[in-house]
Short mmCIF file of C-alpha atoms in Angstrom, two decimals:
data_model
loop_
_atom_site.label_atom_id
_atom_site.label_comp_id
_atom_site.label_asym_id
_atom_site.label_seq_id
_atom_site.Cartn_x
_atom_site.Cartn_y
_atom_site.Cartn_z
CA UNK A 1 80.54 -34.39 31.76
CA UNK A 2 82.24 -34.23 28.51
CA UNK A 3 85.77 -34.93 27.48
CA UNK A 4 86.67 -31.12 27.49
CA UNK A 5 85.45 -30.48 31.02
CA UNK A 6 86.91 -34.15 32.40
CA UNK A 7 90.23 -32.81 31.11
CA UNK A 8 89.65 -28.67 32.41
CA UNK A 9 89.20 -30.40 35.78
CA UNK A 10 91.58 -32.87 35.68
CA UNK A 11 94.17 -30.09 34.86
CA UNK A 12 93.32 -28.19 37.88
CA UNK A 13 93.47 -30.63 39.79
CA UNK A 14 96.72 -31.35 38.20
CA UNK A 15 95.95 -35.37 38.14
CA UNK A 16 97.69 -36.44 34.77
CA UNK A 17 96.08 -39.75 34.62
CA UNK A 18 92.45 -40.79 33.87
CA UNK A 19 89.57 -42.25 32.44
CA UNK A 20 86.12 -40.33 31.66
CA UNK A 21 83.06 -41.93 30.92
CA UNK A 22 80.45 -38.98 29.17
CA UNK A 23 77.36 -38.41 30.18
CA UNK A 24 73.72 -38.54 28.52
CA UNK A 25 72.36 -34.75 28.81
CA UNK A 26 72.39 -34.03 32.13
CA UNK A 27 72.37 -37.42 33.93
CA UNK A 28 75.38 -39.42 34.28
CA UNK A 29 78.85 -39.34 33.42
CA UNK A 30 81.81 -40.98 35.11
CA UNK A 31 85.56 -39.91 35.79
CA UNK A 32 88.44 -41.81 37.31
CA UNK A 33 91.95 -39.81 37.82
CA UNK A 34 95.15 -40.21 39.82
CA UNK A 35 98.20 -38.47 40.35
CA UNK A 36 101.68 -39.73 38.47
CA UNK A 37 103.01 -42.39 40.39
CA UNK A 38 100.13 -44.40 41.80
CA UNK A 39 99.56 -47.67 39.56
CA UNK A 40 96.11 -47.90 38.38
CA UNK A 41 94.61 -50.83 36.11
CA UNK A 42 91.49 -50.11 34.68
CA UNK A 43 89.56 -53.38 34.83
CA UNK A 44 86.30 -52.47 33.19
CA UNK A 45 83.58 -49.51 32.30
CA UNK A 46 80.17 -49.10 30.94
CA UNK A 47 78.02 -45.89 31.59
CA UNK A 48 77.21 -47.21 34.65
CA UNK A 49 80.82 -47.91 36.14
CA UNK A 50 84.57 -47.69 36.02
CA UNK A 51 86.44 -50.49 37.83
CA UNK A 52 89.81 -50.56 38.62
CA UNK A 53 92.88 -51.72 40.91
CA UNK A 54 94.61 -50.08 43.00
CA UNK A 55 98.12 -50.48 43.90
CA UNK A 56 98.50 -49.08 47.48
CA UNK A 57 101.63 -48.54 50.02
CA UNK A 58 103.01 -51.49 51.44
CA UNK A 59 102.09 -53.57 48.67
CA UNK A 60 98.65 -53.90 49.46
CA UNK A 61 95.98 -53.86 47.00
CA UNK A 62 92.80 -52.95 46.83
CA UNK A 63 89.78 -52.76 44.07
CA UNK A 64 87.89 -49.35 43.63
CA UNK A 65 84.44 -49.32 41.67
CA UNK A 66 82.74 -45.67 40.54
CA UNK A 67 78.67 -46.07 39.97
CA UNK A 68 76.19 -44.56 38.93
CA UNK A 69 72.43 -46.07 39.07
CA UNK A 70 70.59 -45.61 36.33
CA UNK A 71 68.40 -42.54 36.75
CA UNK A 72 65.22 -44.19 35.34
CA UNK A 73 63.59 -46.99 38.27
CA UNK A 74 62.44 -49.29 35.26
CA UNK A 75 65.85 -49.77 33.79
CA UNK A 76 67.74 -49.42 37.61
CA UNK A 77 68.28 -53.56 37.28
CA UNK A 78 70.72 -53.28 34.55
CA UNK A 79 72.95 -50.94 36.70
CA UNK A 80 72.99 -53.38 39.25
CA UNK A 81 73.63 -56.17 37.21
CA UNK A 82 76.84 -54.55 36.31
CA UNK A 83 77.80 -54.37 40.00
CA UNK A 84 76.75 -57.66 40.45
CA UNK A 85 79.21 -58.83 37.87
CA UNK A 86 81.99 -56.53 38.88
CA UNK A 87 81.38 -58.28 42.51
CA UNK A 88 81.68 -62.08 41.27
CA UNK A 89 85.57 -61.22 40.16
CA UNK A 90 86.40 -59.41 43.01
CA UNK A 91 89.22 -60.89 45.24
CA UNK A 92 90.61 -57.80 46.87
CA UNK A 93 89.08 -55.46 49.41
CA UNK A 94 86.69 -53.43 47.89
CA UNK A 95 85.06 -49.93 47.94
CA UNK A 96 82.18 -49.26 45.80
CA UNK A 97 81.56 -45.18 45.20
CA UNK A 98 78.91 -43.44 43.47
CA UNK A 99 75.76 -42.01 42.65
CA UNK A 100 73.42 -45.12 43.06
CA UNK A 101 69.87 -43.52 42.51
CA UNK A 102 68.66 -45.17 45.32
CA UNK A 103 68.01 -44.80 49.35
CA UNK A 104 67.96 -47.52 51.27
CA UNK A 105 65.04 -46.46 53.28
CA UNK A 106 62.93 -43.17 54.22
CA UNK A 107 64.95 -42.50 56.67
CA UNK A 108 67.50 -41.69 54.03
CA UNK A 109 64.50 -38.97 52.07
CA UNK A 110 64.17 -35.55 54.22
CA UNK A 111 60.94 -33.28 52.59
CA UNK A 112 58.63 -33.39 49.70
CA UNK A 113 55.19 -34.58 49.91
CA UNK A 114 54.58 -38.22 48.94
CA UNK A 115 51.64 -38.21 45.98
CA UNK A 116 51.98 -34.90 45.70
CA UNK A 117 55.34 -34.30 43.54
CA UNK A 118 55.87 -30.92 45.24
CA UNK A 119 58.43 -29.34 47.81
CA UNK A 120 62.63 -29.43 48.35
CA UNK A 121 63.76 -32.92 48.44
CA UNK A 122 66.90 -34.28 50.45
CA UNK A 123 67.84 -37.92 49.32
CA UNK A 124 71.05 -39.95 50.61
CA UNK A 125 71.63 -41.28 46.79
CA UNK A 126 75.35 -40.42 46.80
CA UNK A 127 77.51 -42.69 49.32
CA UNK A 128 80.85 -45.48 49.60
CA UNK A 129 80.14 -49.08 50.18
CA UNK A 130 82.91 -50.98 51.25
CA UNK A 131 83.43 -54.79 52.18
CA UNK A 132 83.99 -56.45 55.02
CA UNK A 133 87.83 -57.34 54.91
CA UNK A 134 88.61 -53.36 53.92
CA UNK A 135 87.23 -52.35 56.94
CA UNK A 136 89.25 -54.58 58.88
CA UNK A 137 92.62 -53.76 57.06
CA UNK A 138 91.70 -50.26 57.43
CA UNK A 139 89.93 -49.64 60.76
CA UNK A 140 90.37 -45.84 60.77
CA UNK A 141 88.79 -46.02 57.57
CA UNK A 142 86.20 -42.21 57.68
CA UNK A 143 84.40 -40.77 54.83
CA UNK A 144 83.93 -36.40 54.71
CA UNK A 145 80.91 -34.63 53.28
CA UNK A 146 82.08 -31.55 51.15
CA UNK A 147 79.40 -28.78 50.53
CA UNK A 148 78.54 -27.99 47.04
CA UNK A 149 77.49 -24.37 46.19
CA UNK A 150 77.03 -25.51 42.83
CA UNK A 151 75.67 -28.54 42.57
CA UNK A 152 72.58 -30.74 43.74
CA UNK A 153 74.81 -32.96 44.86
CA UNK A 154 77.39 -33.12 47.84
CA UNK A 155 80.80 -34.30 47.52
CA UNK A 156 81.81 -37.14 49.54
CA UNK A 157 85.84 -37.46 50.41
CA UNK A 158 87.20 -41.06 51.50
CA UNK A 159 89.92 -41.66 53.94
CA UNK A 160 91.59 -45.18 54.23
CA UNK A 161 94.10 -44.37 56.63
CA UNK A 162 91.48 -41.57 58.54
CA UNK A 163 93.08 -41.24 62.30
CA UNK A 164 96.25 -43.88 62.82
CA UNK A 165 97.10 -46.11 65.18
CA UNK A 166 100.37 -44.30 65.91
CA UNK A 167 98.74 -41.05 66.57
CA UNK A 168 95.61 -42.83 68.69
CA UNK A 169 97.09 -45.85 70.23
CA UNK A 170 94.52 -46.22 72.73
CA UNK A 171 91.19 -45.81 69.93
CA UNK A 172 88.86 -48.79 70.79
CA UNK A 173 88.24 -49.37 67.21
CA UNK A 174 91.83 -51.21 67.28
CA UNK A 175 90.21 -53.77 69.81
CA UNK A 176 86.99 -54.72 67.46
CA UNK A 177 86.88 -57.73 65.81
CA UNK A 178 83.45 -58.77 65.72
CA UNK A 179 83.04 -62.44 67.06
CA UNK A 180 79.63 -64.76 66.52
CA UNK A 181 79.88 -65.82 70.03
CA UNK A 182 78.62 -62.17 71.01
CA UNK A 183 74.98 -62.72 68.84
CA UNK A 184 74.32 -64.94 71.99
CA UNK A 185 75.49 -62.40 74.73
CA UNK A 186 73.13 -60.29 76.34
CA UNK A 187 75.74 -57.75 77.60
CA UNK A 188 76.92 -57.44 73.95
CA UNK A 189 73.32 -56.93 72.86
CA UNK A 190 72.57 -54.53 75.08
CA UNK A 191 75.71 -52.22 74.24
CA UNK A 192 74.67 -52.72 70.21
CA UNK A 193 71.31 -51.73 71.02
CA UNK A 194 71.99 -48.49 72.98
CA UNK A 195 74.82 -47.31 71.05
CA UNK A 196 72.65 -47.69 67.68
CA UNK A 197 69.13 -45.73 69.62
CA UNK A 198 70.67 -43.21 70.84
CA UNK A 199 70.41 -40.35 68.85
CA UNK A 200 68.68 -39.93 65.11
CA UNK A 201 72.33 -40.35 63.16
CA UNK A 202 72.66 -41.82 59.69
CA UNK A 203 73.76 -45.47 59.48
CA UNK A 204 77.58 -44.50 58.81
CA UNK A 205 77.50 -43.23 62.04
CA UNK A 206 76.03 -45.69 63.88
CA UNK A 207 78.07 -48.80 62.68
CA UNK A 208 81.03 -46.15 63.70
CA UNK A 209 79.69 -45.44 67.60
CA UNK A 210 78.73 -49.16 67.73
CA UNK A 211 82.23 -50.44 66.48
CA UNK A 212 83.94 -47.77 68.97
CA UNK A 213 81.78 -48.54 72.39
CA UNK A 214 81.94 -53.33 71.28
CA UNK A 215 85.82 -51.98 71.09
CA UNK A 216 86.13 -50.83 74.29
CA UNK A 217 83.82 -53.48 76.11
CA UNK A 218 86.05 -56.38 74.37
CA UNK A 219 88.97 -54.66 75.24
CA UNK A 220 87.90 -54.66 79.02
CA UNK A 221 86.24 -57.83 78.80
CA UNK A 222 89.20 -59.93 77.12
CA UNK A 223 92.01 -58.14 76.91
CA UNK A 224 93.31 -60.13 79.52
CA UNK A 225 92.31 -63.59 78.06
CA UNK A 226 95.64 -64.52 77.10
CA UNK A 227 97.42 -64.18 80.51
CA UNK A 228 94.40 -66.00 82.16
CA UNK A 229 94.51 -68.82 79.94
#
């Protein structure tokens, strides 16, 4: 992406704000917009990232990294240096977003022939990462998959606010809050383990099905804790 398409998109999308970070031929590039109105402070950016805050409703704040890995595997360290040092001056909750050149496993890798070179190749390189006090500020928190017709890659949309409370009062996801005391219950470990085995889902949606089915066992297991005690 060069500065003439980052501003041809950036006008359709009608987004008057924004930062673009070019790309080297055909890998990389970087672009961070938002809409008048929404207070954005860049913090940083390389080739590799764009860091910013985020001023969000109800005064809350939160800190929102684009990355991109670097495409070659010998020089991959330096990218995630840059993340590393991004991470050290974080205070707020944080999302990470990107293209990060990387799976985490080969469960993440559909096709191809290893040794070979040859065949279609699927890889999960493309995802959010999030930490752990975002998640809990924003439990309906979902992430989309958009098809691309036109690209190798798949667009991924990010929801913070996803399905609220007022419209799902009753969502188990409300009741989990993830206490050490359960590492040492077997009824807790057998819920994790048969929510996460049952079917061949990524990990996005496994964390989500665990988080849902803990909910609803806390809830019925100590909802009532307070009156008892």
């Amino acid at each position: 992406m060069n500065g003439n398409d980052f501003r041809r998109v950036q006008n359709k999308c009608r987004l008057q704000n924004g930062l673009t970070v070019n790309s080297e031929g055909r890998s990389g590039g970087l672009a961070l917009m938002w809409k008048e109105g929404v207070n954005v402070s860049i913090q940083s950016f390389s080739k590799h990232h764009i860091d910013s805050i985020v001023n969000l409703e109800n005064n809350k704040i939160m800190r929102v990294t684009g990355f991109y890995g670097h495409a070659n595997l010998s020089l991959r360290h330096n990218s995630w240096d840059i993340l590393r040092r991004v991470g050290d001056s974080v205070r707020e909750d944080w999302v990470v977003g990107g293209d990060f050149n990387s799976i985490l496993n080969y469960a993440e890798k559909e096709g191809g022939c290893r040794g070979s070179g040859g065949g279609l190749v699927k890889e999960r390189i493309d995802r959010f990462l999030s930490s752990v006090s975002l998640v809990e500020n924003f439990p309906f928190i979902a992430t989309k998959m958009v098809r691309q017709s036109q690209s190798d890659h798949d667009a991924i949309l990010l929801d913070l606010w996803g399905r609220r409370p007022k419209d799902h009062p009753n969502d188990h996801r409300l009741s989990f809050k993830f206490d050490v005391c359960w590492a040492d219950d077997r009824e807790a470990k057998k819920i994790i383990g048969s929510a996460w085995n049952r079917d061949n889902i990524d990990y996005g949606e496994k964390i989500e099905r665990v988080r849902s089915v803990l909910g609803y066992w806390q809830r019925k297991k100590y909802g009532n804790m307070k009156s008892e005690i």
